[in-house]
Coordinates of C-alpha atoms in Angstrom, one line a residue:
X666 CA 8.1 -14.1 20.4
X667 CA 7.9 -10.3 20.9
X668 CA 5.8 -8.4 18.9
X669 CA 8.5 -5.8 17.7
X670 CA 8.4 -3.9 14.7
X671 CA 10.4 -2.1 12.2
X672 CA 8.5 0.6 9.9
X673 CA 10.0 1.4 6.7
X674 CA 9.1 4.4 4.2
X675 CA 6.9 4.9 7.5
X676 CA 5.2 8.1 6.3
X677 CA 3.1 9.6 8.9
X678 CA 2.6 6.0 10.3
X679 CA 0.2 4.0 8.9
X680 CA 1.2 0.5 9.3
X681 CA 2.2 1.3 13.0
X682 CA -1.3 2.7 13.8
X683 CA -3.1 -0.1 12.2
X684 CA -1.5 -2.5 14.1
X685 CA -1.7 -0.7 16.9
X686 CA -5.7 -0.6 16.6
X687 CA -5.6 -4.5 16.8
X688 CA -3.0 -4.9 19.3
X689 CA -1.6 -2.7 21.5
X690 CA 1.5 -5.2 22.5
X691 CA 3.3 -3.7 19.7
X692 CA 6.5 -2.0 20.2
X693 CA 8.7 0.3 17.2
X694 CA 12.1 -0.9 17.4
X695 CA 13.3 1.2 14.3
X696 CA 11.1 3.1 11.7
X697 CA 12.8 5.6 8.5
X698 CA 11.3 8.3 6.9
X699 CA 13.0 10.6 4.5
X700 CA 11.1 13.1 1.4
X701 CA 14.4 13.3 -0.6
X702 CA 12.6 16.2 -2.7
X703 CA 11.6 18.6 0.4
X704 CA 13.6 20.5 2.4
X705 CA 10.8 20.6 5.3
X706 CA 10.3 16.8 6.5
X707 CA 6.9 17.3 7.4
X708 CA 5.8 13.7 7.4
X709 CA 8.5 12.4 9.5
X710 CA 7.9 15.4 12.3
X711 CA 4.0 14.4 12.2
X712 CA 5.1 10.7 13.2
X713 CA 7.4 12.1 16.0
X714 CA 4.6 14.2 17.1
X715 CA 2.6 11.4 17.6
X716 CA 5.1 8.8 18.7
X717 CA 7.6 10.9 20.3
X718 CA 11.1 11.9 19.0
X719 CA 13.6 8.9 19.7
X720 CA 16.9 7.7 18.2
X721 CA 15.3 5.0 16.6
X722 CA 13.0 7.1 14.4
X723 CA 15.6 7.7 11.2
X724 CA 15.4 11.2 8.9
X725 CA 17.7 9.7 6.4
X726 CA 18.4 8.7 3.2
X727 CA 17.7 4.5 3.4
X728 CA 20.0 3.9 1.1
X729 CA 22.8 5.3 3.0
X730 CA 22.1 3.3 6.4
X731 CA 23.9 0.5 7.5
X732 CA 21.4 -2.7 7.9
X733 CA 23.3 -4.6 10.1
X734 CA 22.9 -1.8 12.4
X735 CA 19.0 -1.9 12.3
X736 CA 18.0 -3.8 15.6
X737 CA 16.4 -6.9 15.2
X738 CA 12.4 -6.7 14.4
X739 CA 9.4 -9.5 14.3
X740 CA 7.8 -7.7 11.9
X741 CA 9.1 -5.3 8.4
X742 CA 6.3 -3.0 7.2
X743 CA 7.0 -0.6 4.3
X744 CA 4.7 0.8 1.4
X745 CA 7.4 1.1 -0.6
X746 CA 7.0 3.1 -4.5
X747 CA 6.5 0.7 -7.9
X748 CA 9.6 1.4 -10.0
X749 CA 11.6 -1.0 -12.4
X750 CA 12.6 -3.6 -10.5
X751 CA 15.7 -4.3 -12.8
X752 CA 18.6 -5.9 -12.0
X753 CA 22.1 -6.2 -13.9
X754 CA 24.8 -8.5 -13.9
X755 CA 28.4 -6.7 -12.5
X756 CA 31.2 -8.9 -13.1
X757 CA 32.4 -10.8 -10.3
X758 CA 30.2 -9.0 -8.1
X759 CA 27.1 -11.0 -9.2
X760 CA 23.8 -9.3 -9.6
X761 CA 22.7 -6.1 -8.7
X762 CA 19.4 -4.3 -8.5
X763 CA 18.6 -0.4 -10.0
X764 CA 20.1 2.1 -8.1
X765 CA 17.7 4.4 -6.3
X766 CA 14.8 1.5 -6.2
X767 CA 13.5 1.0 -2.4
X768 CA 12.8 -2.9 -2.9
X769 CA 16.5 -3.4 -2.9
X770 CA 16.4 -1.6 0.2
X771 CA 13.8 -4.1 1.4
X772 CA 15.6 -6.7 -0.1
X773 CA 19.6 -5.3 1.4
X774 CA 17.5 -5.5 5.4
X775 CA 16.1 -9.0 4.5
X776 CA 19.4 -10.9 3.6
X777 CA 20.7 -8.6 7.2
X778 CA 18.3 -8.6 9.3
X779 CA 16.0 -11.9 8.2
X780 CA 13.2 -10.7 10.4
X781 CA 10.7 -14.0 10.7
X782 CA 7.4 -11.7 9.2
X783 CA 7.2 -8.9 6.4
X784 CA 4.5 -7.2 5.4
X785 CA 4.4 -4.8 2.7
X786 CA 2.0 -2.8 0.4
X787 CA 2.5 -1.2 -3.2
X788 CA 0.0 -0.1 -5.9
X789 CA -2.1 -3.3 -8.0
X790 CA -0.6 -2.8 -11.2
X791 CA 2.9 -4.1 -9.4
X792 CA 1.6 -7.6 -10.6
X793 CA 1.2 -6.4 -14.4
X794 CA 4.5 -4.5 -15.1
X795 CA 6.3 -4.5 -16.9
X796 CA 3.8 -4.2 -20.2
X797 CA 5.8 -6.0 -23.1
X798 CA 7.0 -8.5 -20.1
X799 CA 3.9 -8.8 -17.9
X800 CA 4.4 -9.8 -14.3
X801 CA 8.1 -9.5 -14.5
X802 CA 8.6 -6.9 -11.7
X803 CA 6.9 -9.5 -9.6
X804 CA 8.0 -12.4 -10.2
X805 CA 12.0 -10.2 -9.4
X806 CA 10.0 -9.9 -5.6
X807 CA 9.0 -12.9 -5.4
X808 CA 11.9 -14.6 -6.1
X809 CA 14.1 -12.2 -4.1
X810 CA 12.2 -13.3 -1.3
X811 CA 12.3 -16.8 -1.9
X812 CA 16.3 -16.3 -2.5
X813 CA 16.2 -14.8 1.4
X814 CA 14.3 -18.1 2.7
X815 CA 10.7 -16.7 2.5
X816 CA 7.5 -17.9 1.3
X817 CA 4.8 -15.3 0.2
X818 CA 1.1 -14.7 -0.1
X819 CA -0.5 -12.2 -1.6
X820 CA -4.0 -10.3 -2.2
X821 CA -4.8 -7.3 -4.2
X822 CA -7.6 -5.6 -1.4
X823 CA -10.2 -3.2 -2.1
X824 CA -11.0 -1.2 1.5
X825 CA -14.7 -0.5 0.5
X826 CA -15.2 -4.6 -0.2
X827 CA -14.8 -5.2 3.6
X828 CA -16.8 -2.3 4.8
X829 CA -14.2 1.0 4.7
X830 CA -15.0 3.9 3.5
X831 CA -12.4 4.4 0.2
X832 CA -12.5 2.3 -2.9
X833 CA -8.7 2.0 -2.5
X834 CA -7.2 -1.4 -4.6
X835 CA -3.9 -1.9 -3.3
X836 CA -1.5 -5.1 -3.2
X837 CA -0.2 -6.4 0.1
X838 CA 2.5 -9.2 0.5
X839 CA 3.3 -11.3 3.4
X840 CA 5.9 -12.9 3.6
X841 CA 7.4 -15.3 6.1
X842 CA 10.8 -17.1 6.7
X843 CA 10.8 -21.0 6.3
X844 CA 12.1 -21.6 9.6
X845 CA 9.2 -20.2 11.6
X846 CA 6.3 -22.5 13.2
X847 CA 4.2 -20.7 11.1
X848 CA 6.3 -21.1 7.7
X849 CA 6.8 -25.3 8.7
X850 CA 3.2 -25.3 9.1
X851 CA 1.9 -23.6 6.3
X852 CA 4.5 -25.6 3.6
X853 CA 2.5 -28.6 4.3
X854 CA -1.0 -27.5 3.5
X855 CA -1.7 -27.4 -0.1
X856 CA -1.7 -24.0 -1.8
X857 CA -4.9 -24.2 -3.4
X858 CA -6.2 -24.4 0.4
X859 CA -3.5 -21.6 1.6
X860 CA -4.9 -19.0 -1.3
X861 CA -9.0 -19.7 -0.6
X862 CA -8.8 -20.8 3.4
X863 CA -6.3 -21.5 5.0
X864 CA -3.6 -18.7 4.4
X865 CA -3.3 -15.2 5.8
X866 CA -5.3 -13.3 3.6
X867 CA -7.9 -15.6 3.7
X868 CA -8.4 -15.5 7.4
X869 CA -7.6 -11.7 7.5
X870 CA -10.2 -10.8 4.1
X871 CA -12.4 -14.1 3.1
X872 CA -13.1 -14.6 -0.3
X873 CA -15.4 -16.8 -2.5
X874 CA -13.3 -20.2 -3.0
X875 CA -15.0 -21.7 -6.4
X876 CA -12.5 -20.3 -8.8
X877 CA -9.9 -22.0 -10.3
X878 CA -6.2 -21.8 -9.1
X879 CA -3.2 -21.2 -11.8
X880 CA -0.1 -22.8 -11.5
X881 CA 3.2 -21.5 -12.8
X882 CA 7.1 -21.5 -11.2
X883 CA 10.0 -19.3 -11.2
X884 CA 12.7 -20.2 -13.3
X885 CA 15.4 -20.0 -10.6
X886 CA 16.1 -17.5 -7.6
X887 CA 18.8 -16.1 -9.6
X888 CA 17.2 -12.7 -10.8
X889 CA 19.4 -12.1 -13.6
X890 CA 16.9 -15.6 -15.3
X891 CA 13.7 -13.7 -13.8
X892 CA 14.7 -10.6 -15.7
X893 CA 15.4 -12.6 -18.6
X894 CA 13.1 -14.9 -19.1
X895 CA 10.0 -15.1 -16.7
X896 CA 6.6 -13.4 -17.7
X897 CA 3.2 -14.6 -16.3
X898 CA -0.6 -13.6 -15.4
X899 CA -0.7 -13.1 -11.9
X900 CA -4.3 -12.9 -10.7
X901 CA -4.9 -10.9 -7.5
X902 CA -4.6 -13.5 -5.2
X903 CA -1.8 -16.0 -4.6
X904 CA 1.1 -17.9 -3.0
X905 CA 5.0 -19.0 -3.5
X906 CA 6.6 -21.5 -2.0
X907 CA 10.5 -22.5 -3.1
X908 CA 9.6 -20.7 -5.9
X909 CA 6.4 -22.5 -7.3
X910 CA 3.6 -19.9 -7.8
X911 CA -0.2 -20.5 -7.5
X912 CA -2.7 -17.7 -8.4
X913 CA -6.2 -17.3 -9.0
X914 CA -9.0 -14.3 -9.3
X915 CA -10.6 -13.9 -5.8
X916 CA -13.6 -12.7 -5.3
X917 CA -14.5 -10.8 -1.4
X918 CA -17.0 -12.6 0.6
X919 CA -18.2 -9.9 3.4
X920 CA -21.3 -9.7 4.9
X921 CA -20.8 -7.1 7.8
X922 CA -21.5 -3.4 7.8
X923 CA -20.2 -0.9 5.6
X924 CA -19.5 2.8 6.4
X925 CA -19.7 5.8 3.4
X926 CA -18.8 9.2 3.0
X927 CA -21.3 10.9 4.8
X928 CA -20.9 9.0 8.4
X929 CA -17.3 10.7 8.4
X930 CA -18.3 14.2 7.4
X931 CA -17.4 17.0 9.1
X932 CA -19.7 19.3 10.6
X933 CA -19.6 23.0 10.5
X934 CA -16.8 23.3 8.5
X935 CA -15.1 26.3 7.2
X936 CA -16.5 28.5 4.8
X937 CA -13.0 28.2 3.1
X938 CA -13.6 24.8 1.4
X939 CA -16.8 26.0 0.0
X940 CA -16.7 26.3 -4.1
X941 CA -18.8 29.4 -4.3
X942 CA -21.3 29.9 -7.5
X943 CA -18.9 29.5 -10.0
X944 CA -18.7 26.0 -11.1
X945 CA -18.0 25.5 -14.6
X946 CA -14.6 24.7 -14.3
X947 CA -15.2 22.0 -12.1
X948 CA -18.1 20.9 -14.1
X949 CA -15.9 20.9 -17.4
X950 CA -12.8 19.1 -14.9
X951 CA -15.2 16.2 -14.0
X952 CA -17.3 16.1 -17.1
X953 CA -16.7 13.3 -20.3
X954 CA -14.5 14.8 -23.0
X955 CA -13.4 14.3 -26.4
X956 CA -10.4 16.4 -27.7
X957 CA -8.6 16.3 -30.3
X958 CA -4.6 16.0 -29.9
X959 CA -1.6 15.8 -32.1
X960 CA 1.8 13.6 -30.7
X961 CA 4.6 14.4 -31.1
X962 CA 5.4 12.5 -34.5
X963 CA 2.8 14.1 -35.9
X964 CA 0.0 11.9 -35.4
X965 CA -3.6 13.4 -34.8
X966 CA -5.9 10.9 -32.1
X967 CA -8.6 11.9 -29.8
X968 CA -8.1 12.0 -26.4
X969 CA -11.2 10.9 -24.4
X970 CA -12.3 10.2 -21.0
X971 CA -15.8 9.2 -19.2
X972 CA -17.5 11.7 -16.7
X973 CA -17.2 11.3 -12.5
X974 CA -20.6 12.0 -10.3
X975 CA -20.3 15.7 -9.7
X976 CA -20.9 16.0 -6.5
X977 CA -19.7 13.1 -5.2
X978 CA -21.7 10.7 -3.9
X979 CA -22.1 10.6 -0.5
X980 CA -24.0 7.4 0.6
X981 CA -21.5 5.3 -0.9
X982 CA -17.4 5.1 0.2
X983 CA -15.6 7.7 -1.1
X984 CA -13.3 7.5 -4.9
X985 CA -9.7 6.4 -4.2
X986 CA -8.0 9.4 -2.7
X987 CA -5.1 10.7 -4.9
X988 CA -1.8 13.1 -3.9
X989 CA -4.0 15.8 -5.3
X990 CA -6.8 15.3 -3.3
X991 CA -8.0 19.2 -2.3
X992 CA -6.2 21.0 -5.8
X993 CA -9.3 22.1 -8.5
X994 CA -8.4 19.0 -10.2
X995 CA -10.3 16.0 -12.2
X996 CA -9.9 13.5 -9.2
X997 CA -10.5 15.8 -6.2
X998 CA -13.8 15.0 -4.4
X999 CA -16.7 17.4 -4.3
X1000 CA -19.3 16.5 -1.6
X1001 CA -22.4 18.0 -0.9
X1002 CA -22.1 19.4 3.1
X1003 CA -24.5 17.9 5.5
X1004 CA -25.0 21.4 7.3
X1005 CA -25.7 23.8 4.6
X1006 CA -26.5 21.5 1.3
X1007 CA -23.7 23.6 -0.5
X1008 CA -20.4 22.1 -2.5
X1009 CA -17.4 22.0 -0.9
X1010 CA -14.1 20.3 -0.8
X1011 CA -13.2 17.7 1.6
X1012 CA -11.3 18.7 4.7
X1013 CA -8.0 17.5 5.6
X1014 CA -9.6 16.3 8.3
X1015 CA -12.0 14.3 6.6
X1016 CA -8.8 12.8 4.3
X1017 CA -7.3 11.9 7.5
X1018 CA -10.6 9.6 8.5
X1019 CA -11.3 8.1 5.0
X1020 CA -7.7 6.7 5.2
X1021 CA -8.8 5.7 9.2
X1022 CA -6.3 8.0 11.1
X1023 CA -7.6 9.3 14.3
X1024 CA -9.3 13.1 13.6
X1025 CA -6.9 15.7 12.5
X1026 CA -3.7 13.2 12.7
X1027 CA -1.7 15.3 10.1
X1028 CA -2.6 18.6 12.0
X1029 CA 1.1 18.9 13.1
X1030 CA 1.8 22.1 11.1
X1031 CA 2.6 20.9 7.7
X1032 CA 0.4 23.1 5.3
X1033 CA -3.2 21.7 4.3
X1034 CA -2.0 21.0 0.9
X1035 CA 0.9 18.7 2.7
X1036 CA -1.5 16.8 4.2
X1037 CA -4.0 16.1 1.9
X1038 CA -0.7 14.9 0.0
X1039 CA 0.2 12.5 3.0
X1040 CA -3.1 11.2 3.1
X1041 CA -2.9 10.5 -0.9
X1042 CA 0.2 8.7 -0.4
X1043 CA -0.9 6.5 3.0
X1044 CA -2.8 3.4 3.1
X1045 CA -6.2 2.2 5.0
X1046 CA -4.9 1.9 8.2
X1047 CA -8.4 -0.4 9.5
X1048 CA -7.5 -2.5 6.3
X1049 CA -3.8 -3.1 8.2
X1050 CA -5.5 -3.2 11.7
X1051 CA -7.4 -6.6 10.1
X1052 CA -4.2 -8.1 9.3
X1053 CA -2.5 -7.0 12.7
X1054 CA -5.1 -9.5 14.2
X1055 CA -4.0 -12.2 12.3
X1056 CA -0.4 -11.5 12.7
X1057 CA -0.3 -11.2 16.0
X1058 CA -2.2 -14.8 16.4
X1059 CA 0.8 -16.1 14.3
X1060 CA 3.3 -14.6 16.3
X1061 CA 1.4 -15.7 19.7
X1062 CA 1.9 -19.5 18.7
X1063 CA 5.5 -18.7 17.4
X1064 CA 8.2 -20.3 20.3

């Protein structure tokens, strides 16, 4: 089986240059990127920059594509946004899923397309929404997927656990069809052993195995019975198969090297990311607060919130990186520069490397501020170059 690969919501390419760091046999039948809000497509020129312009690489609206006419892939990537995942029943018609939500996008390619591998990422509350129906939104996935003949792992993954350099938390799902090798293999091994050993994840990011291992099930694949009646307490790790669902807390087991902040640094950087002498708004911005408020009913409550390490710390990874990484803002990082001792802002470079892009991959001629926003939005690309590894193993034994 080829190692071909489709790239959805592709950004400036993350998923396609993490696999690509573990296995350069990869080849981009088909990737989409569109910024509905921005006339400039700046993210989609920096990933024809890099890849080269072809027909194959999409500017448009997802929703408006045909997915019978997207060729036929190995593997479908996409980081795709965490919305309501609600679905409604239409008459004869069945049941259909919110307009303007990307998983039915997913979901539309899967039914068409059935590509034997999916991989996909999303933010680690996914598995707790939504709050007066808890685990809801996932349990629509889940069972959308097994609806489309896949089973399903999945592991929330903190970057800095297995040695990056961001505390990033993020959910990935894989997800493979039942009539691969590797789906026929893995629906005979028990799912307790598939979670702590045996499964993807576990080979990809070990974990400590003593913990104990929830059961639950889906009601049905029919998603108008998910919506309606499923809730559950997904943990951060676990597996579906024909739509039974075992979870459990896992814990990371790493014992290699880890890199921080300061063995990515910059040197000689600009004097334009310097703060200057006048710090007390950024001392107040990352300082603890109490402060009284008033809703809008009337009621009086006080807001509150703890204080960040101002600077940050730099022999450690760096704070998860937000889409306002570089603005004077609460969650921008202030380091301390290895030249001069002086505070300064990250560069864009330096985003660019804690998210494990090559140096000055967003350097396409967007503006800075783009790409500190691109690099907010992106995933750790060394974190999907571990997974590529074991991917491409499954795929090598696939006929």
């Amino acid at each position: 089986m080829k190692k071909t690969l489709c790239e959805l919501f592709a950004g400036v390419g993350g998923f396609r240059v993490g696999l690509e760091k573990s296995d350069t046999s990869w080849e981009t039948v088909w990737a989409n990127q569109w910024e509905p809000s921005r006339k400039r497509q700046d993210a989609f020129d920096c990933y024809c920059t890099h890849f080269g312009k072809k027909e194959i690489y999409v500017n448009e609206d997802i929703s408006q594509i045909d997915k019978n006419l997207i060729p036929n892939h190995t593997l479908l990537t996409g980081g795709f946004p965490c919305q309501d995942y609600s679905v409604a029943r239409t008459g004869a018609k069945g049941i259909e899923g919110k307009k303007g939500i990307l998983w039915w996008q997913i979901n539309d390619i899967l039914k068409a397309k059935q590509p034997p591998f999916v991989l996909l990422e999303n933010v680690d509350r996914l598995l707790k929404l939504p709050a007066k129906q808890r685990g809801r939104d996932f349990g629509i996935i889940l069972a959308s997927l097994w609806a489309a003949g896949y089973s399903a792992e999945w592991r929330i993954i903190n970057a800095a656990d297995y040695g990056f350099v961001q505390r990033r938390r993020r959910i990935f799902i894989f997800a493979y069809h039942h009539d691969t090798l590797y789906g026929k293999k893995m629906g005979k091994i028990n799912p307790s052993d598939i979670i702590k050993n045996h499964g993807f994840f576990a080979q990809a990011f070990p974990i400590q195995s003593n913990n104990k291992v929830n059961e639950g099930a889906l009601p049905s694949p029919d998603l108008m019975r998910v919506m309606e009646e499923f809730s559950f307490g997904f943990e951060n790790a676990g597996y579906m198969h024909d739509g039974k669902i075992a979870t459990m807390k896992a814990l990371p087991f790493y014992n290699g090297p880890y890199t921080v902040l300061q063995d990515i640094m910059d040197r000689a950087v600009d004097e334009k990311y310097f703060l200057g002498n006048n710090l007390a708004k950024w001392k107040y911005l990352k300082g603890a607060k109490k402060i009284e408020r008033t809703a809008k009913n009337g009621h009086s409550y006080v807001f509150s919130e703890g204080a960040i390490a101002f600077p940050d710390p730099i022999d450690k990874p760096a704070r998860t990186m937000l889409t306002s990484e570089g603005t004077t803002n609460r969650s921008t990082h202030v380091v301390t520069d290895l030249d001069t001792g002086r505070l300064r802002l990250l560069t864009p470079n330096e985003a660019n490397k804690i998210q494990g892009f090559p140096e000055h991959w967003t350097d396409t001629g967007m503006s800075e501020r783009f790409q500190y926003f691109c690099m907010g939005n992106a995933l750790v690309t060394d974190c999907v170059a571990k997974m590529g590894k074991v991917i491409s193993k499954i795929i090598d034994q696939e006929a």
